[in-house]
Short mmCIF file of C-alpha atoms in Angstrom, two decimals:
data_model
loop_
_atom_site.label_atom_id
_atom_site.label_comp_id
_atom_site.label_asym_id
_atom_site.label_seq_id
_atom_site.Cartn_x
_atom_site.Cartn_y
_atom_site.Cartn_z
CA MET F 61 -59.41 -26.84 -51.22
CA THR F 62 -59.28 -28.90 -48.18
CA HIS F 63 -59.43 -32.70 -48.36
CA LEU F 64 -59.90 -34.89 -45.35
CA ILE F 65 -59.47 -38.52 -45.76
CA GLU F 66 -61.00 -41.07 -43.09
CA ASN F 67 -58.01 -43.15 -42.25
CA THR F 68 -57.21 -43.35 -38.56
CA HIS F 69 -53.72 -44.34 -37.61
CA GLU F 70 -51.51 -44.38 -34.34
CA ASN F 71 -52.81 -40.83 -33.30
CA ASN F 72 -56.30 -41.35 -34.46
CA LYS F 73 -56.19 -38.44 -36.78
CA GLU F 74 -57.45 -38.14 -40.31
CA ALA F 75 -55.13 -37.52 -43.32
CA TYR F 76 -55.13 -33.75 -44.27
CA MET F 77 -54.46 -32.15 -47.68
CA GLU F 78 -54.81 -28.55 -48.64
CA THR F 79 -54.45 -27.01 -52.21
CA PHE F 80 -55.32 -23.49 -51.14
CA GLN F 81 -57.94 -22.51 -53.86
CA GLU F 82 -59.89 -20.57 -51.41
CA TYR F 83 -60.15 -19.31 -47.95
CA ASP F 84 -62.04 -21.75 -45.52
CA SER F 85 -62.49 -19.87 -42.09
CA ASP F 86 -63.73 -23.30 -40.56
CA THR F 87 -60.20 -24.91 -41.06
CA MET F 88 -57.84 -21.89 -41.51
CA GLU F 89 -56.58 -18.95 -39.61
CA LEU F 90 -54.88 -15.89 -41.08
CA ALA F 91 -52.53 -13.86 -38.55
CA ASP F 92 -53.46 -10.32 -37.87
CA TRP F 93 -51.16 -9.22 -35.17
CA ALA F 94 -47.26 -8.71 -34.47
CA ASN F 95 -44.97 -11.17 -32.93
CA GLY F 96 -42.06 -8.53 -32.11
CA GLU F 97 -38.68 -9.50 -31.39
CA MET F 98 -36.69 -10.63 -34.52
CA PHE F 99 -40.00 -10.54 -36.78
CA GLY F 100 -39.64 -7.08 -38.41
CA CYS F 101 -43.27 -6.90 -39.64
CA ARG F 102 -46.87 -7.13 -38.62
CA TRP F 103 -48.75 -10.21 -39.90
CA SER F 104 -51.74 -9.06 -42.37
CA PRO F 105 -54.46 -11.26 -43.73
CA GLU F 106 -54.07 -8.85 -46.88
CA ASN F 107 -50.71 -10.54 -47.44
CA VAL F 108 -52.24 -14.03 -47.93
CA SER F 109 -53.88 -14.78 -51.16
CA PHE F 110 -55.66 -18.02 -52.71
CA SER F 111 -56.21 -19.14 -56.26
CA VAL F 112 -56.24 -22.32 -58.50
CA GLU F 113 -52.54 -21.95 -58.60
CA GLY F 114 -52.26 -22.04 -54.67
CA LEU F 115 -51.14 -19.68 -51.83
CA ARG F 116 -49.18 -16.72 -51.99
CA LEU F 117 -47.54 -15.12 -48.88
CA THR F 118 -46.17 -11.70 -49.47
CA ILE F 119 -43.93 -9.21 -47.64
CA ALA F 120 -45.08 -5.83 -48.34
CA GLN F 121 -45.47 -2.21 -46.81
CA ASP F 122 -48.71 -0.77 -45.62
CA GLU F 123 -50.16 2.84 -46.10
CA ILE F 124 -48.25 4.27 -43.31
CA GLY F 125 -44.95 2.65 -44.34
CA GLU F 126 -44.72 -0.27 -41.85
CA LEU F 127 -43.67 -3.70 -43.09
CA THR F 128 -46.26 -6.56 -43.31
CA GLY F 129 -45.83 -10.21 -43.61
CA GLY F 130 -48.21 -13.16 -44.30
CA GLU F 131 -48.85 -16.12 -42.05
CA TRP F 132 -51.21 -19.17 -42.61
CA ARG F 133 -52.05 -21.96 -40.02
CA THR F 134 -54.51 -24.67 -39.52
CA ARG F 135 -57.13 -24.43 -36.76
CA GLU F 136 -56.58 -28.13 -36.00
CA SER F 137 -53.64 -29.48 -34.28
CA PHE F 138 -51.95 -32.51 -35.63
CA GLY F 139 -49.67 -35.09 -34.09
CA PHE F 140 -46.98 -37.64 -35.15
CA GLY F 141 -47.08 -38.26 -39.01
CA LYS F 142 -45.78 -37.39 -42.14
CA TYR F 143 -45.85 -33.60 -43.14
CA GLU F 144 -45.15 -32.31 -46.60
CA VAL F 145 -45.26 -28.92 -48.70
CA SER F 146 -44.72 -28.02 -52.48
CA MET F 147 -43.39 -24.51 -52.31
CA LYS F 148 -41.08 -21.78 -53.84
CA PRO F 149 -39.39 -19.52 -51.27
CA ILE F 150 -38.45 -15.75 -51.65
CA LYS F 151 -34.91 -15.13 -52.75
CA ASN F 152 -33.80 -11.89 -50.96
CA THR F 153 -31.33 -11.21 -48.19
CA GLY F 154 -32.87 -10.77 -44.81
CA VAL F 155 -36.14 -12.65 -45.02
CA VAL F 156 -37.43 -16.05 -44.12
CA SER F 157 -40.05 -18.20 -46.04
CA SER F 158 -41.13 -21.32 -43.95
CA PHE F 159 -43.19 -24.50 -43.41
CA PHE F 160 -43.57 -25.87 -39.83
CA THR F 161 -45.47 -27.13 -37.07
CA TYR F 162 -46.04 -25.07 -33.85
CA THR F 163 -47.78 -25.02 -30.50
CA GLY F 164 -47.24 -22.90 -27.45
CA PRO F 165 -48.68 -20.60 -24.80
CA SER F 166 -51.34 -19.16 -27.13
CA ASP F 167 -52.66 -22.71 -27.51
CA GLY F 168 -52.43 -23.53 -23.69
CA THR F 169 -49.41 -25.78 -24.13
CA GLN F 170 -45.62 -25.77 -23.94
CA TRP F 171 -43.74 -24.48 -26.97
CA ASP F 172 -42.98 -27.40 -29.47
CA GLU F 173 -42.17 -26.75 -33.00
CA ILE F 174 -40.58 -28.53 -36.07
CA ASP F 175 -39.18 -26.28 -38.88
CA ILE F 176 -38.36 -26.08 -42.64
CA GLU F 177 -36.93 -22.55 -43.24
CA PHE F 178 -35.39 -20.96 -46.31
CA LEU F 179 -32.98 -18.06 -45.54
CA GLY F 180 -33.63 -15.71 -48.48
CA TYR F 181 -30.01 -14.75 -48.90
CA ASP F 182 -29.23 -18.32 -50.22
CA THR F 183 -32.05 -20.41 -51.52
CA THR F 184 -29.62 -23.23 -52.58
CA LYS F 185 -29.77 -24.22 -49.00
CA VAL F 186 -32.66 -25.14 -46.61
CA GLN F 187 -32.50 -24.94 -42.76
CA PHE F 188 -34.05 -27.54 -40.36
CA ASN F 189 -34.58 -26.95 -36.72
CA TYR F 190 -36.91 -28.12 -33.76
CA PHE F 191 -37.85 -26.97 -30.37
CA ILE F 192 -39.06 -28.80 -27.38
CA ASN F 193 -40.47 -26.85 -24.50
CA GLY F 194 -39.03 -23.74 -25.98
CA VAL F 195 -35.47 -25.29 -26.32
CA GLY F 196 -34.00 -25.00 -29.81
CA ASN F 197 -30.51 -24.65 -31.13
CA HIS F 198 -30.97 -27.80 -33.33
CA GLU F 199 -30.34 -25.87 -36.63
CA TYR F 200 -29.13 -28.08 -39.53
CA LEU F 201 -28.33 -26.19 -42.92
CA TYR F 202 -28.86 -28.70 -45.96
CA ASP F 203 -27.28 -27.88 -49.32
CA LEU F 204 -30.02 -28.79 -51.86
CA GLY F 205 -27.94 -28.73 -55.22
CA PHE F 206 -30.47 -26.48 -56.77
CA ASP F 207 -32.05 -22.91 -56.08
CA ALA F 208 -35.45 -23.62 -54.42
CA SER F 209 -36.73 -20.34 -55.49
CA GLU F 210 -36.56 -21.23 -59.27
CA ALA F 211 -39.05 -24.11 -59.22
CA PHE F 212 -41.54 -25.98 -56.97
CA HIS F 213 -40.00 -28.84 -54.95
CA THR F 214 -41.35 -30.91 -52.17
CA TYR F 215 -39.99 -30.60 -48.51
CA GLY F 216 -41.33 -32.45 -45.64
CA PHE F 217 -40.53 -34.27 -42.42
CA GLU F 218 -41.67 -37.51 -40.61
CA TRP F 219 -42.25 -36.97 -36.91
CA ARG F 220 -42.72 -39.89 -34.67
CA ASN F 221 -42.03 -40.38 -30.92
CA ASP F 222 -38.59 -41.35 -31.27
CA PHE F 223 -37.22 -39.51 -34.43
CA ILE F 224 -37.84 -36.81 -37.01
CA THR F 225 -36.60 -37.22 -40.38
CA TRP F 226 -36.48 -34.47 -43.08
CA PHE F 227 -37.07 -35.04 -46.82
CA VAL F 228 -36.42 -33.11 -49.96
CA ASP F 229 -38.35 -34.38 -53.10
CA GLY F 230 -38.99 -37.78 -51.17
CA GLU F 231 -35.52 -38.35 -50.29
CA PRO F 232 -34.37 -38.59 -46.57
CA VAL F 233 -31.66 -35.88 -45.80
CA HIS F 234 -31.53 -35.54 -41.99
CA THR F 235 -32.59 -37.36 -39.00
CA VAL F 236 -32.55 -36.67 -35.29
CA THR F 237 -33.35 -39.12 -32.40
CA GLU F 238 -32.91 -37.10 -29.09
CA ASP F 239 -35.34 -34.75 -27.32
CA ILE F 240 -38.20 -35.15 -29.85
CA PRO F 241 -41.31 -33.09 -29.20
CA SER F 242 -44.58 -34.61 -28.54
CA THR F 243 -47.38 -31.93 -28.33
CA PRO F 244 -49.89 -32.00 -31.21
CA SER F 245 -49.22 -28.83 -33.27
CA LYS F 246 -50.91 -26.54 -35.95
CA ILE F 247 -49.53 -26.64 -39.46
CA MET F 248 -48.09 -23.21 -40.42
CA MET F 249 -46.40 -21.14 -43.00
CA ASN F 250 -45.19 -17.49 -42.93
CA VAL F 251 -42.88 -15.02 -44.58
CA TRP F 252 -41.09 -12.21 -42.63
CA PRO F 253 -38.19 -9.92 -42.84
CA GLY F 254 -35.69 -10.17 -39.85
CA THR F 255 -34.71 -7.49 -37.47
CA GLY F 256 -31.53 -7.69 -35.41
CA VAL F 257 -30.57 -10.93 -36.76
CA ASP F 258 -28.36 -9.89 -39.57
CA GLU F 259 -25.81 -12.47 -38.80
CA TRP F 260 -28.24 -15.31 -39.28
CA LEU F 261 -30.34 -13.69 -42.10
CA GLY F 262 -28.12 -11.20 -43.62
CA PRO F 263 -29.45 -7.37 -43.71
CA TYR F 264 -32.89 -6.80 -45.26
CA ASP F 265 -32.85 -4.21 -47.86
CA ARG F 266 -36.49 -3.35 -47.72
CA ALA F 267 -37.30 -4.73 -51.18
CA ILE F 268 -41.04 -5.07 -51.76
CA PRO F 269 -43.19 -6.95 -52.61
CA LEU F 270 -41.76 -10.26 -51.99
CA VAL F 271 -43.51 -13.39 -52.66
CA ALA F 272 -43.40 -16.98 -51.56
CA GLU F 273 -45.63 -19.63 -53.49
CA TYR F 274 -47.28 -22.77 -52.01
CA GLN F 275 -48.92 -25.42 -54.19
CA GLN F 276 -50.06 -27.85 -51.71
CA ILE F 277 -49.38 -29.32 -48.20
CA SER F 278 -50.26 -32.65 -46.73
CA TYR F 279 -50.41 -34.67 -43.59
CA LEU F 280 -50.43 -38.43 -43.05
CA PRO F 281 -50.72 -40.07 -39.71
#
């Protein structure tokens, strides 16, 4: 269920919250294509499910044996503000479960992105990263002190024109202040097996199905 709250702030946007009880084609988009490169799957809408318990993104296999992943995004773009997700990532080597903001050439903009990524080989850690005009390499791996795959926790970031601060369960854990992206972006989540990136993700063992769970996301200007 989508909730929009009329509360305009610095970027003249409404607050936004989604609990994923049902698909809303006016506000959501499900990927149905392949990114290629390190993404070892094709995105399939069939790998995205909604219920009163929230959103489930699945890594699976189609009828001809090709791997499929799930990707959800907003249709609207959002700018500076605070972004949060309550989620449980996949625990399995070779895969990624994510929450992030993204905009790029497909939106008619430069590539800007802010990431929260769980690398399935070790879900006691979370990786933060960001891109500005396609330039990344800002990875920061944070030791959570718990296994994120075992229970729902809240992860998020506050994005302003002069800093990004990432949070875990409401506590700030990492801040950057240089080369901050500025382009309004879509809120996204996806799950995918890697290919050709074993040094980063570990080798994928083709275990299926694998499921990440998302209870809620929110944005406050």
